[in-house]
């Protein structure tokens, strides 16, 4: 888990499509719609960087981004973490609390480390110019297949190529990948800070009641 300190930037949340309306933004779950409606929100710098990624993908590969998750309310993150922890505790009763939490973190980030409640993380994939999904090997959050969801999993050559295109385009704009999930990237959170060897994150968890 990330050891970098949390940040305190007050940068606002904005619509993920603010700087490029050709980015596809579609909720795959309804957990945030009660808070944000149909909008997917991220920090302003994250939105700017995603626009740059999308521009490069269109120019180089005739591809576009499809974002399905951005900011996640801290209460929702906490709920998912508790549920996953309880399930893994049932399956692994021999684990210590420390080892259990580390295992949970592989699937659902510890709430005070997670990038989504900071507005710093996104879950995304690729579509073509007709909005058809690109086959990258499996669906986002397809956890029943824990090996295939890893960035460098053994998938067919075309799927591996698309994963590399997405990875390289995001990394070029300074996003940190999470190699346990090919679709998850972040900028400015504690995982990002740890990945790039920084002492502190840019952002902290957002108190959504004050947004």
Short mmCIF file of N, CA and C in Angstrom, two decimals, residues 19-198:
data_model
loop_
_atom_site.label_atom_id
_atom_site.label_comp_id
_atom_site.label_asym_id
_atom_site.label_seq_id
_atom_site.Cartn_x
_atom_site.Cartn_y
_atom_site.Cartn_z
N UNK A 19 -12.78 19.25 -21.19
CA UNK A 19 -11.80 19.73 -22.16
C UNK A 19 -11.78 18.93 -23.46
N UNK A 20 -12.61 17.91 -23.54
CA UNK A 20 -12.73 17.13 -24.78
C UNK A 20 -14.06 16.38 -24.75
N UNK A 21 -15.03 16.92 -25.45
CA UNK A 21 -16.37 16.32 -25.43
C UNK A 21 -16.45 15.02 -26.21
N UNK A 22 -15.37 14.65 -26.92
CA UNK A 22 -15.40 13.38 -27.65
C UNK A 22 -15.01 12.19 -26.75
N UNK A 23 -14.57 12.47 -25.53
CA UNK A 23 -14.38 11.40 -24.56
C UNK A 23 -15.74 10.82 -24.20
N UNK A 24 -15.85 9.50 -24.21
CA UNK A 24 -17.09 8.85 -23.81
C UNK A 24 -17.08 8.68 -22.30
N UNK A 25 -18.13 9.11 -21.64
CA UNK A 25 -18.25 8.97 -20.18
C UNK A 25 -19.57 8.28 -19.88
N UNK A 26 -19.50 7.07 -19.39
CA UNK A 26 -20.69 6.26 -19.13
C UNK A 26 -20.53 5.49 -17.83
N UNK A 27 -21.43 5.74 -16.89
CA UNK A 27 -21.41 4.96 -15.65
C UNK A 27 -21.69 3.50 -15.95
N UNK A 28 -20.88 2.61 -15.39
CA UNK A 28 -21.16 1.18 -15.49
C UNK A 28 -21.94 0.69 -14.28
N UNK A 29 -21.93 1.48 -13.20
CA UNK A 29 -22.72 1.17 -12.02
C UNK A 29 -23.46 2.42 -11.60
N UNK A 30 -24.46 2.24 -10.76
CA UNK A 30 -25.32 3.37 -10.37
C UNK A 30 -24.94 3.97 -9.03
N UNK A 31 -23.80 3.57 -8.45
CA UNK A 31 -23.47 3.98 -7.09
C UNK A 31 -23.18 5.47 -6.95
N UNK A 32 -22.79 6.15 -8.03
CA UNK A 32 -22.48 7.58 -7.93
C UNK A 32 -23.56 8.47 -8.51
N UNK A 33 -24.54 7.92 -9.17
CA UNK A 33 -25.54 8.75 -9.83
C UNK A 33 -26.39 9.55 -8.86
N UNK A 34 -26.55 9.03 -7.65
CA UNK A 34 -27.30 9.77 -6.64
C UNK A 34 -26.57 11.05 -6.24
N UNK A 35 -25.26 11.07 -6.42
CA UNK A 35 -24.46 12.24 -6.06
C UNK A 35 -24.17 13.15 -7.26
N UNK A 36 -23.90 12.57 -8.41
CA UNK A 36 -23.41 13.36 -9.56
C UNK A 36 -24.28 13.24 -10.80
N UNK A 37 -25.41 12.53 -10.71
CA UNK A 37 -26.24 12.33 -11.89
C UNK A 37 -25.50 11.53 -12.94
N UNK A 38 -25.59 11.94 -14.19
CA UNK A 38 -24.93 11.22 -15.28
C UNK A 38 -23.47 11.63 -15.45
N UNK A 39 -23.04 12.68 -14.75
CA UNK A 39 -21.67 13.18 -14.91
C UNK A 39 -20.67 12.29 -14.19
N UNK A 40 -19.49 12.16 -14.78
CA UNK A 40 -18.34 11.55 -14.12
C UNK A 40 -17.35 12.67 -13.84
N UNK A 41 -16.99 12.83 -12.58
CA UNK A 41 -16.16 13.95 -12.16
C UNK A 41 -14.73 13.51 -11.85
N UNK A 42 -13.79 14.40 -12.12
CA UNK A 42 -12.38 14.20 -11.77
C UNK A 42 -11.79 15.57 -11.44
N UNK A 43 -10.59 15.58 -10.89
CA UNK A 43 -9.91 16.86 -10.66
C UNK A 43 -9.62 17.54 -12.00
N UNK A 44 -9.53 18.86 -11.96
CA UNK A 44 -9.36 19.63 -13.18
C UNK A 44 -8.12 19.21 -13.97
N UNK A 45 -7.01 19.02 -13.30
CA UNK A 45 -5.79 18.61 -14.00
C UNK A 45 -5.94 17.24 -14.62
N UNK A 46 -6.63 16.34 -13.93
CA UNK A 46 -6.88 15.00 -14.48
C UNK A 46 -7.69 15.12 -15.77
N UNK A 47 -8.71 15.97 -15.77
CA UNK A 47 -9.52 16.16 -16.97
C UNK A 47 -8.68 16.71 -18.12
N UNK A 48 -7.81 17.66 -17.83
CA UNK A 48 -6.93 18.21 -18.87
C UNK A 48 -6.01 17.14 -19.45
N UNK A 49 -5.46 16.33 -18.59
CA UNK A 49 -4.55 15.28 -19.05
C UNK A 49 -5.29 14.21 -19.85
N UNK A 50 -6.50 13.87 -19.45
CA UNK A 50 -7.28 12.91 -20.21
C UNK A 50 -7.61 13.45 -21.60
N UNK A 51 -7.86 14.74 -21.69
CA UNK A 51 -8.11 15.35 -23.00
C UNK A 51 -6.87 15.21 -23.89
N UNK A 52 -5.70 15.39 -23.31
CA UNK A 52 -4.46 15.24 -24.08
C UNK A 52 -4.25 13.79 -24.51
N UNK A 53 -4.56 12.85 -23.62
CA UNK A 53 -4.47 11.43 -23.97
C UNK A 53 -5.41 11.12 -25.13
N UNK A 54 -6.64 11.60 -25.01
CA UNK A 54 -7.64 11.32 -26.04
C UNK A 54 -7.23 11.89 -27.39
N UNK A 55 -6.69 13.09 -27.38
CA UNK A 55 -6.23 13.72 -28.62
C UNK A 55 -5.15 12.88 -29.29
N UNK A 56 -4.22 12.38 -28.50
CA UNK A 56 -3.13 11.58 -29.04
C UNK A 56 -3.64 10.24 -29.57
N UNK A 57 -4.56 9.61 -28.84
CA UNK A 57 -5.12 8.34 -29.30
C UNK A 57 -5.84 8.50 -30.63
N UNK A 58 -6.60 9.57 -30.77
CA UNK A 58 -7.33 9.81 -32.03
C UNK A 58 -6.35 10.02 -33.18
N UNK A 59 -5.29 10.75 -32.92
CA UNK A 59 -4.32 11.05 -33.98
C UNK A 59 -3.50 9.83 -34.37
N UNK A 60 -3.12 9.03 -33.40
CA UNK A 60 -2.19 7.91 -33.66
C UNK A 60 -2.89 6.61 -34.02
N UNK A 61 -4.07 6.37 -33.44
CA UNK A 61 -4.67 5.03 -33.53
C UNK A 61 -6.14 5.02 -33.91
N UNK A 62 -6.74 6.20 -34.14
CA UNK A 62 -8.18 6.27 -34.40
C UNK A 62 -8.99 5.63 -33.27
N UNK A 63 -8.54 5.86 -32.06
CA UNK A 63 -9.21 5.34 -30.87
C UNK A 63 -9.58 6.50 -29.96
N UNK A 64 -10.51 6.22 -29.04
CA UNK A 64 -10.90 7.22 -28.05
C UNK A 64 -11.04 6.55 -26.69
N UNK A 65 -11.06 7.40 -25.66
CA UNK A 65 -11.25 6.92 -24.30
C UNK A 65 -12.73 6.75 -23.97
N UNK A 66 -13.01 5.72 -23.23
CA UNK A 66 -14.33 5.55 -22.60
C UNK A 66 -14.09 5.43 -21.10
N UNK A 67 -14.54 6.44 -20.36
CA UNK A 67 -14.33 6.49 -18.91
C UNK A 67 -15.60 6.02 -18.21
N UNK A 68 -15.45 5.08 -17.28
CA UNK A 68 -16.62 4.55 -16.56
C UNK A 68 -16.60 4.90 -15.08
N UNK A 69 -15.47 5.35 -14.57
CA UNK A 69 -15.38 5.74 -13.16
C UNK A 69 -14.39 6.87 -12.99
N UNK A 70 -14.74 7.84 -12.17
CA UNK A 70 -13.84 8.89 -11.76
C UNK A 70 -13.94 9.03 -10.25
N UNK A 71 -14.39 10.19 -9.81
CA UNK A 71 -14.57 10.41 -8.38
C UNK A 71 -15.60 9.44 -7.81
N UNK A 72 -15.23 8.83 -6.68
CA UNK A 72 -16.11 7.92 -5.96
C UNK A 72 -16.29 8.47 -4.55
N UNK A 73 -17.54 8.65 -4.14
CA UNK A 73 -17.81 9.20 -2.81
C UNK A 73 -17.11 8.34 -1.75
N UNK A 74 -16.45 8.96 -0.77
CA UNK A 74 -15.76 8.18 0.26
C UNK A 74 -16.64 7.14 0.95
N UNK A 75 -17.92 7.45 1.12
CA UNK A 75 -18.83 6.49 1.75
C UNK A 75 -18.99 5.24 0.89
N UNK A 76 -19.01 5.42 -0.42
CA UNK A 76 -19.15 4.28 -1.33
C UNK A 76 -17.87 3.45 -1.31
N UNK A 77 -16.72 4.12 -1.32
CA UNK A 77 -15.44 3.41 -1.24
C UNK A 77 -15.36 2.58 0.04
N UNK A 78 -15.76 3.18 1.15
CA UNK A 78 -15.74 2.49 2.43
C UNK A 78 -16.66 1.28 2.42
N UNK A 79 -17.82 1.41 1.81
CA UNK A 79 -18.78 0.30 1.73
C UNK A 79 -18.19 -0.87 0.95
N UNK A 80 -17.60 -0.58 -0.22
CA UNK A 80 -17.00 -1.63 -1.03
C UNK A 80 -15.84 -2.31 -0.29
N UNK A 81 -15.06 -1.49 0.43
CA UNK A 81 -13.92 -2.05 1.16
C UNK A 81 -14.40 -2.99 2.26
N UNK A 82 -15.40 -2.58 3.02
CA UNK A 82 -15.92 -3.42 4.10
C UNK A 82 -16.49 -4.73 3.55
N UNK A 83 -17.22 -4.64 2.45
CA UNK A 83 -17.83 -5.84 1.87
C UNK A 83 -16.76 -6.82 1.38
N UNK A 84 -15.75 -6.30 0.70
CA UNK A 84 -14.69 -7.17 0.20
C UNK A 84 -13.89 -7.77 1.35
N UNK A 85 -13.65 -6.98 2.38
CA UNK A 85 -12.91 -7.47 3.54
C UNK A 85 -13.67 -8.61 4.21
N UNK A 86 -14.98 -8.45 4.37
CA UNK A 86 -15.78 -9.50 5.01
C UNK A 86 -15.77 -10.78 4.19
N UNK A 87 -15.86 -10.64 2.86
CA UNK A 87 -15.86 -11.82 1.99
C UNK A 87 -14.52 -12.54 2.04
N UNK A 88 -13.43 -11.78 2.01
CA UNK A 88 -12.11 -12.40 2.04
C UNK A 88 -11.79 -12.97 3.42
N UNK A 89 -12.33 -12.38 4.46
CA UNK A 89 -12.16 -12.94 5.80
C UNK A 89 -12.82 -14.31 5.90
N UNK A 90 -14.00 -14.45 5.30
CA UNK A 90 -14.68 -15.75 5.31
C UNK A 90 -13.86 -16.80 4.56
N UNK A 91 -13.25 -16.37 3.45
CA UNK A 91 -12.49 -17.32 2.63
C UNK A 91 -11.08 -17.58 3.16
N UNK A 92 -10.57 -16.67 4.00
CA UNK A 92 -9.19 -16.79 4.47
C UNK A 92 -9.12 -16.52 5.98
N UNK A 93 -9.77 -17.35 6.78
CA UNK A 93 -9.84 -17.08 8.23
C UNK A 93 -8.49 -17.11 8.93
N UNK A 94 -7.49 -17.70 8.29
CA UNK A 94 -6.18 -17.83 8.92
C UNK A 94 -5.34 -16.57 8.83
N UNK A 95 -5.74 -15.61 7.98
CA UNK A 95 -4.92 -14.42 7.76
C UNK A 95 -4.95 -13.47 8.95
N UNK A 96 -3.82 -12.84 9.22
CA UNK A 96 -3.78 -11.77 10.21
C UNK A 96 -4.51 -10.55 9.66
N UNK A 97 -4.84 -9.61 10.52
CA UNK A 97 -5.53 -8.41 10.08
C UNK A 97 -4.70 -7.65 9.05
N UNK A 98 -3.40 -7.56 9.28
CA UNK A 98 -2.52 -6.85 8.36
C UNK A 98 -2.52 -7.50 6.98
N UNK A 99 -2.36 -8.83 6.95
CA UNK A 99 -2.33 -9.52 5.67
C UNK A 99 -3.68 -9.48 4.98
N UNK A 100 -4.74 -9.51 5.76
CA UNK A 100 -6.08 -9.42 5.18
C UNK A 100 -6.28 -8.08 4.50
N UNK A 101 -5.90 -7.01 5.15
CA UNK A 101 -6.08 -5.68 4.58
C UNK A 101 -5.24 -5.53 3.31
N UNK A 102 -4.05 -6.07 3.30
CA UNK A 102 -3.22 -6.01 2.09
C UNK A 102 -3.89 -6.78 0.95
N UNK A 103 -4.51 -7.91 1.27
CA UNK A 103 -5.21 -8.69 0.25
C UNK A 103 -6.42 -7.93 -0.27
N UNK A 104 -7.17 -7.32 0.62
CA UNK A 104 -8.33 -6.53 0.20
C UNK A 104 -7.89 -5.41 -0.72
N UNK A 105 -6.77 -4.78 -0.38
CA UNK A 105 -6.26 -3.63 -1.14
C UNK A 105 -5.94 -3.99 -2.59
N UNK A 106 -5.67 -5.27 -2.84
CA UNK A 106 -5.42 -5.71 -4.22
C UNK A 106 -6.68 -5.59 -5.08
N UNK A 107 -7.84 -5.57 -4.44
CA UNK A 107 -9.11 -5.51 -5.16
C UNK A 107 -9.83 -4.17 -4.96
N UNK A 108 -9.90 -3.74 -3.72
CA UNK A 108 -10.55 -2.48 -3.36
C UNK A 108 -9.59 -1.71 -2.47
N UNK A 109 -9.17 -0.54 -2.92
CA UNK A 109 -8.13 0.19 -2.19
C UNK A 109 -8.61 0.61 -0.81
N UNK A 110 -7.67 0.61 0.14
CA UNK A 110 -7.94 1.14 1.47
C UNK A 110 -8.46 2.56 1.31
N UNK A 111 -9.58 2.91 1.97
CA UNK A 111 -10.23 4.19 1.71
C UNK A 111 -9.35 5.43 1.80
N UNK A 112 -8.41 5.48 2.77
CA UNK A 112 -7.60 6.70 2.89
C UNK A 112 -6.42 6.74 1.91
N UNK A 113 -6.25 5.67 1.14
CA UNK A 113 -5.22 5.61 0.10
C UNK A 113 -5.84 5.70 -1.29
N UNK A 114 -7.07 5.25 -1.42
CA UNK A 114 -7.72 5.12 -2.73
C UNK A 114 -7.74 6.44 -3.50
N UNK A 115 -7.49 6.33 -4.80
CA UNK A 115 -7.47 7.52 -5.65
C UNK A 115 -8.84 8.02 -6.06
N UNK A 116 -9.82 7.12 -6.15
CA UNK A 116 -11.15 7.55 -6.59
C UNK A 116 -11.78 8.58 -5.65
N UNK A 117 -11.74 8.41 -4.32
CA UNK A 117 -12.32 9.43 -3.44
C UNK A 117 -11.55 10.75 -3.44
N UNK A 118 -10.38 10.77 -4.07
CA UNK A 118 -9.62 12.01 -4.23
C UNK A 118 -9.93 12.70 -5.55
N UNK A 119 -10.72 12.04 -6.41
CA UNK A 119 -10.96 12.57 -7.74
C UNK A 119 -9.75 12.45 -8.63
N UNK A 120 -8.81 11.56 -8.25
CA UNK A 120 -7.53 11.45 -8.94
C UNK A 120 -7.40 10.20 -9.80
N UNK A 121 -8.33 9.26 -9.66
CA UNK A 121 -8.23 7.99 -10.37
C UNK A 121 -9.37 7.82 -11.36
N UNK A 122 -9.08 7.09 -12.41
CA UNK A 122 -10.10 6.79 -13.42
C UNK A 122 -10.02 5.31 -13.80
N UNK A 123 -11.17 4.76 -14.12
CA UNK A 123 -11.26 3.45 -14.75
C UNK A 123 -11.72 3.69 -16.17
N UNK A 124 -10.98 3.19 -17.14
CA UNK A 124 -11.31 3.51 -18.53
C UNK A 124 -10.85 2.42 -19.48
N UNK A 125 -11.35 2.52 -20.69
CA UNK A 125 -10.99 1.57 -21.74
C UNK A 125 -10.98 2.32 -23.07
N UNK A 126 -10.94 1.58 -24.17
CA UNK A 126 -10.85 2.17 -25.50
C UNK A 126 -12.07 1.84 -26.34
N UNK A 127 -12.46 2.77 -27.20
CA UNK A 127 -13.48 2.53 -28.21
C UNK A 127 -12.95 3.02 -29.55
N UNK A 128 -13.59 2.56 -30.64
CA UNK A 128 -13.19 3.05 -31.95
C UNK A 128 -14.01 4.29 -32.30
N UNK A 129 -13.85 4.80 -33.51
CA UNK A 129 -14.52 6.04 -33.90
C UNK A 129 -16.03 5.92 -33.96
N UNK A 130 -16.54 4.68 -33.99
CA UNK A 130 -17.99 4.46 -33.99
C UNK A 130 -18.50 4.08 -32.61
N UNK A 131 -17.68 4.29 -31.61
CA UNK A 131 -18.01 3.98 -30.22
C UNK A 131 -18.11 2.48 -29.94
N UNK A 132 -17.59 1.66 -30.82
CA UNK A 132 -17.58 0.23 -30.57
C UNK A 132 -16.46 -0.11 -29.59
N UNK A 133 -16.74 -0.94 -28.60
CA UNK A 133 -15.68 -1.28 -27.63
C UNK A 133 -14.55 -2.06 -28.27
N UNK A 134 -13.35 -1.79 -27.83
CA UNK A 134 -12.17 -2.53 -28.27
C UNK A 134 -11.98 -3.74 -27.37
N UNK A 135 -11.69 -4.88 -27.96
CA UNK A 135 -11.46 -6.10 -27.19
C UNK A 135 -10.08 -6.06 -26.55
N UNK A 136 -10.06 -5.85 -25.24
CA UNK A 136 -8.80 -5.79 -24.50
C UNK A 136 -8.62 -7.05 -23.64
N UNK A 137 -9.50 -8.00 -23.78
CA UNK A 137 -9.31 -9.28 -23.10
C UNK A 137 -10.36 -9.63 -22.08
N UNK A 138 -10.93 -8.62 -21.45
CA UNK A 138 -12.02 -8.84 -20.50
C UNK A 138 -12.67 -7.50 -20.18
N UNK A 139 -13.79 -7.57 -19.48
CA UNK A 139 -14.51 -6.35 -19.12
C UNK A 139 -13.88 -5.71 -17.89
N UNK A 140 -14.09 -4.41 -17.74
CA UNK A 140 -13.63 -3.71 -16.55
C UNK A 140 -14.28 -4.33 -15.32
N UNK A 141 -13.48 -4.50 -14.27
CA UNK A 141 -13.93 -5.08 -12.99
C UNK A 141 -14.42 -6.51 -13.12
N UNK A 142 -13.85 -7.24 -14.06
CA UNK A 142 -14.20 -8.66 -14.25
C UNK A 142 -13.36 -9.50 -13.29
N UNK A 143 -13.64 -9.35 -12.00
CA UNK A 143 -12.80 -9.96 -10.97
C UNK A 143 -12.82 -11.49 -10.92
N UNK A 144 -13.87 -12.17 -11.43
CA UNK A 144 -13.79 -13.64 -11.43
C UNK A 144 -12.61 -14.20 -12.22
N UNK A 145 -11.98 -13.34 -13.05
CA UNK A 145 -10.80 -13.76 -13.81
C UNK A 145 -9.59 -12.95 -13.32
N UNK A 146 -9.08 -13.25 -12.12
CA UNK A 146 -8.06 -12.39 -11.52
C UNK A 146 -6.74 -12.33 -12.26
N UNK A 147 -6.43 -13.33 -13.06
CA UNK A 147 -5.16 -13.30 -13.79
C UNK A 147 -5.24 -12.44 -15.04
N UNK A 148 -6.36 -12.50 -15.73
CA UNK A 148 -6.47 -11.81 -17.02
C UNK A 148 -6.63 -10.30 -16.85
N UNK A 149 -7.01 -9.84 -15.66
CA UNK A 149 -7.21 -8.41 -15.47
C UNK A 149 -5.88 -7.65 -15.31
N UNK A 150 -4.80 -8.35 -15.08
CA UNK A 150 -3.51 -7.69 -14.92
C UNK A 150 -3.03 -7.11 -16.25
N UNK A 151 -2.37 -5.98 -16.18
CA UNK A 151 -1.95 -5.28 -17.40
C UNK A 151 -1.18 -6.19 -18.35
N UNK A 152 -0.27 -6.96 -17.82
CA UNK A 152 0.58 -7.79 -18.67
C UNK A 152 0.18 -9.27 -18.61
N UNK A 153 -1.12 -9.51 -18.51
CA UNK A 153 -1.64 -10.88 -18.50
C UNK A 153 -1.42 -11.55 -19.85
N UNK A 154 -1.52 -12.87 -19.85
CA UNK A 154 -1.37 -13.63 -21.09
C UNK A 154 -2.68 -13.58 -21.87
N UNK A 155 -2.77 -12.61 -22.76
CA UNK A 155 -3.92 -12.45 -23.64
C UNK A 155 -3.42 -12.56 -25.07
N UNK A 156 -4.34 -12.53 -26.03
CA UNK A 156 -3.87 -12.69 -27.41
C UNK A 156 -3.12 -11.44 -27.87
N UNK A 157 -2.36 -11.53 -28.96
CA UNK A 157 -1.50 -10.40 -29.37
C UNK A 157 -2.25 -9.09 -29.61
N UNK A 158 -3.44 -9.15 -30.20
CA UNK A 158 -4.20 -7.93 -30.43
C UNK A 158 -4.61 -7.28 -29.11
N UNK A 159 -5.09 -8.09 -28.18
CA UNK A 159 -5.49 -7.58 -26.88
C UNK A 159 -4.30 -6.98 -26.13
N UNK A 160 -3.17 -7.66 -26.20
CA UNK A 160 -1.96 -7.15 -25.55
C UNK A 160 -1.52 -5.83 -26.17
N UNK A 161 -1.68 -5.72 -27.49
CA UNK A 161 -1.31 -4.48 -28.18
C UNK A 161 -2.16 -3.31 -27.73
N UNK A 162 -3.47 -3.53 -27.58
CA UNK A 162 -4.36 -2.46 -27.14
C UNK A 162 -4.08 -2.07 -25.69
N UNK A 163 -3.77 -3.04 -24.87
CA UNK A 163 -3.41 -2.72 -23.49
C UNK A 163 -2.16 -1.83 -23.45
N UNK A 164 -1.21 -2.14 -24.32
CA UNK A 164 0.02 -1.33 -24.36
C UNK A 164 -0.27 0.07 -24.88
N UNK A 165 -1.14 0.18 -25.88
CA UNK A 165 -1.51 1.50 -26.41
C UNK A 165 -2.11 2.35 -25.30
N UNK A 166 -3.05 1.77 -24.55
CA UNK A 166 -3.69 2.51 -23.46
C UNK A 166 -2.67 2.86 -22.37
N UNK A 167 -1.89 1.89 -21.97
CA UNK A 167 -0.89 2.11 -20.93
C UNK A 167 0.09 3.21 -21.33
N UNK A 168 0.62 3.14 -22.53
CA UNK A 168 1.64 4.10 -22.95
C UNK A 168 1.07 5.50 -23.11
N UNK A 169 -0.16 5.60 -23.61
CA UNK A 169 -0.78 6.91 -23.78
C UNK A 169 -1.03 7.58 -22.43
N UNK A 170 -1.46 6.81 -21.46
CA UNK A 170 -1.71 7.36 -20.13
C UNK A 170 -0.39 7.71 -19.43
N UNK A 171 0.59 6.84 -19.54
CA UNK A 171 1.89 7.10 -18.90
C UNK A 171 2.55 8.34 -19.49
N UNK A 172 2.34 8.58 -20.78
CA UNK A 172 2.94 9.75 -21.43
C UNK A 172 2.43 11.06 -20.84
N UNK A 173 1.25 11.03 -20.24
CA UNK A 173 0.70 12.22 -19.59
C UNK A 173 0.90 12.20 -18.08
N UNK A 174 1.74 11.29 -17.61
CA UNK A 174 2.09 11.29 -16.20
C UNK A 174 1.18 10.52 -15.29
N UNK A 175 0.25 9.74 -15.86
CA UNK A 175 -0.59 8.90 -15.02
C UNK A 175 0.21 7.70 -14.52
N UNK A 176 -0.14 7.22 -13.35
CA UNK A 176 0.45 5.99 -12.81
C UNK A 176 -0.49 4.83 -13.10
N UNK A 177 0.02 3.74 -13.65
CA UNK A 177 -0.82 2.57 -13.86
C UNK A 177 -0.95 1.77 -12.57
N UNK A 178 -1.99 0.97 -12.49
CA UNK A 178 -2.08 -0.05 -11.45
C UNK A 178 -2.03 -1.37 -12.18
N UNK A 179 -0.91 -2.07 -12.08
CA UNK A 179 -0.69 -3.24 -12.91
C UNK A 179 -1.57 -4.43 -12.55
N UNK A 180 -2.28 -4.33 -11.43
CA UNK A 180 -3.23 -5.38 -11.08
C UNK A 180 -4.55 -5.26 -11.82
N UNK A 181 -4.81 -4.10 -12.43
CA UNK A 181 -6.03 -3.85 -13.20
C UNK A 181 -5.66 -2.99 -14.41
N UNK A 182 -5.78 -3.52 -15.59
CA UNK A 182 -5.31 -2.79 -16.78
C UNK A 182 -6.06 -1.49 -17.00
N UNK A 183 -7.26 -1.35 -16.44
CA UNK A 183 -8.12 -0.19 -16.70
C UNK A 183 -7.93 0.96 -15.72
N UNK A 184 -7.14 0.78 -14.67
CA UNK A 184 -7.08 1.76 -13.58
C UNK A 184 -5.79 2.58 -13.67
N UNK A 185 -5.97 3.91 -13.68
CA UNK A 185 -4.85 4.85 -13.72
C UNK A 185 -5.15 6.00 -12.77
N UNK A 186 -4.10 6.64 -12.29
CA UNK A 186 -4.32 7.78 -11.39
C UNK A 186 -3.25 8.84 -11.59
N UNK A 187 -3.61 10.05 -11.18
CA UNK A 187 -2.68 11.16 -11.20
C UNK A 187 -2.91 11.99 -9.94
N UNK A 188 -1.88 12.13 -9.13
CA UNK A 188 -1.95 13.02 -7.97
C UNK A 188 -2.38 12.38 -6.67
N UNK A 189 -2.69 11.08 -6.67
CA UNK A 189 -3.07 10.41 -5.43
C UNK A 189 -1.84 9.78 -4.77
N UNK A 190 -2.05 9.07 -3.68
CA UNK A 190 -0.92 8.50 -2.94
C UNK A 190 -0.26 7.34 -3.70
N UNK A 191 -1.06 6.57 -4.44
CA UNK A 191 -0.49 5.50 -5.25
C UNK A 191 0.39 6.09 -6.36
N UNK A 192 -0.07 7.16 -6.96
CA UNK A 192 0.72 7.87 -7.99
C UNK A 192 2.03 8.37 -7.40
N UNK A 193 1.95 8.97 -6.21
CA UNK A 193 3.15 9.50 -5.56
C UNK A 193 4.15 8.38 -5.28
N UNK A 194 3.65 7.25 -4.79
CA UNK A 194 4.54 6.12 -4.51
C UNK A 194 5.15 5.57 -5.79
N UNK A 195 4.36 5.49 -6.85
CA UNK A 195 4.84 4.95 -8.13
C UNK A 195 5.99 5.77 -8.68
N UNK A 196 5.88 7.10 -8.55
CA UNK A 196 6.91 7.99 -9.11
C UNK A 196 7.94 8.44 -8.07
N UNK A 197 7.91 7.84 -6.88
CA UNK A 197 8.91 8.14 -5.87
C UNK A 197 8.80 9.52 -5.26
N UNK A 198 7.58 10.04 -5.15
CA UNK A 198 7.36 11.35 -4.55
C UNK A 198 6.99 11.19 -3.07
#
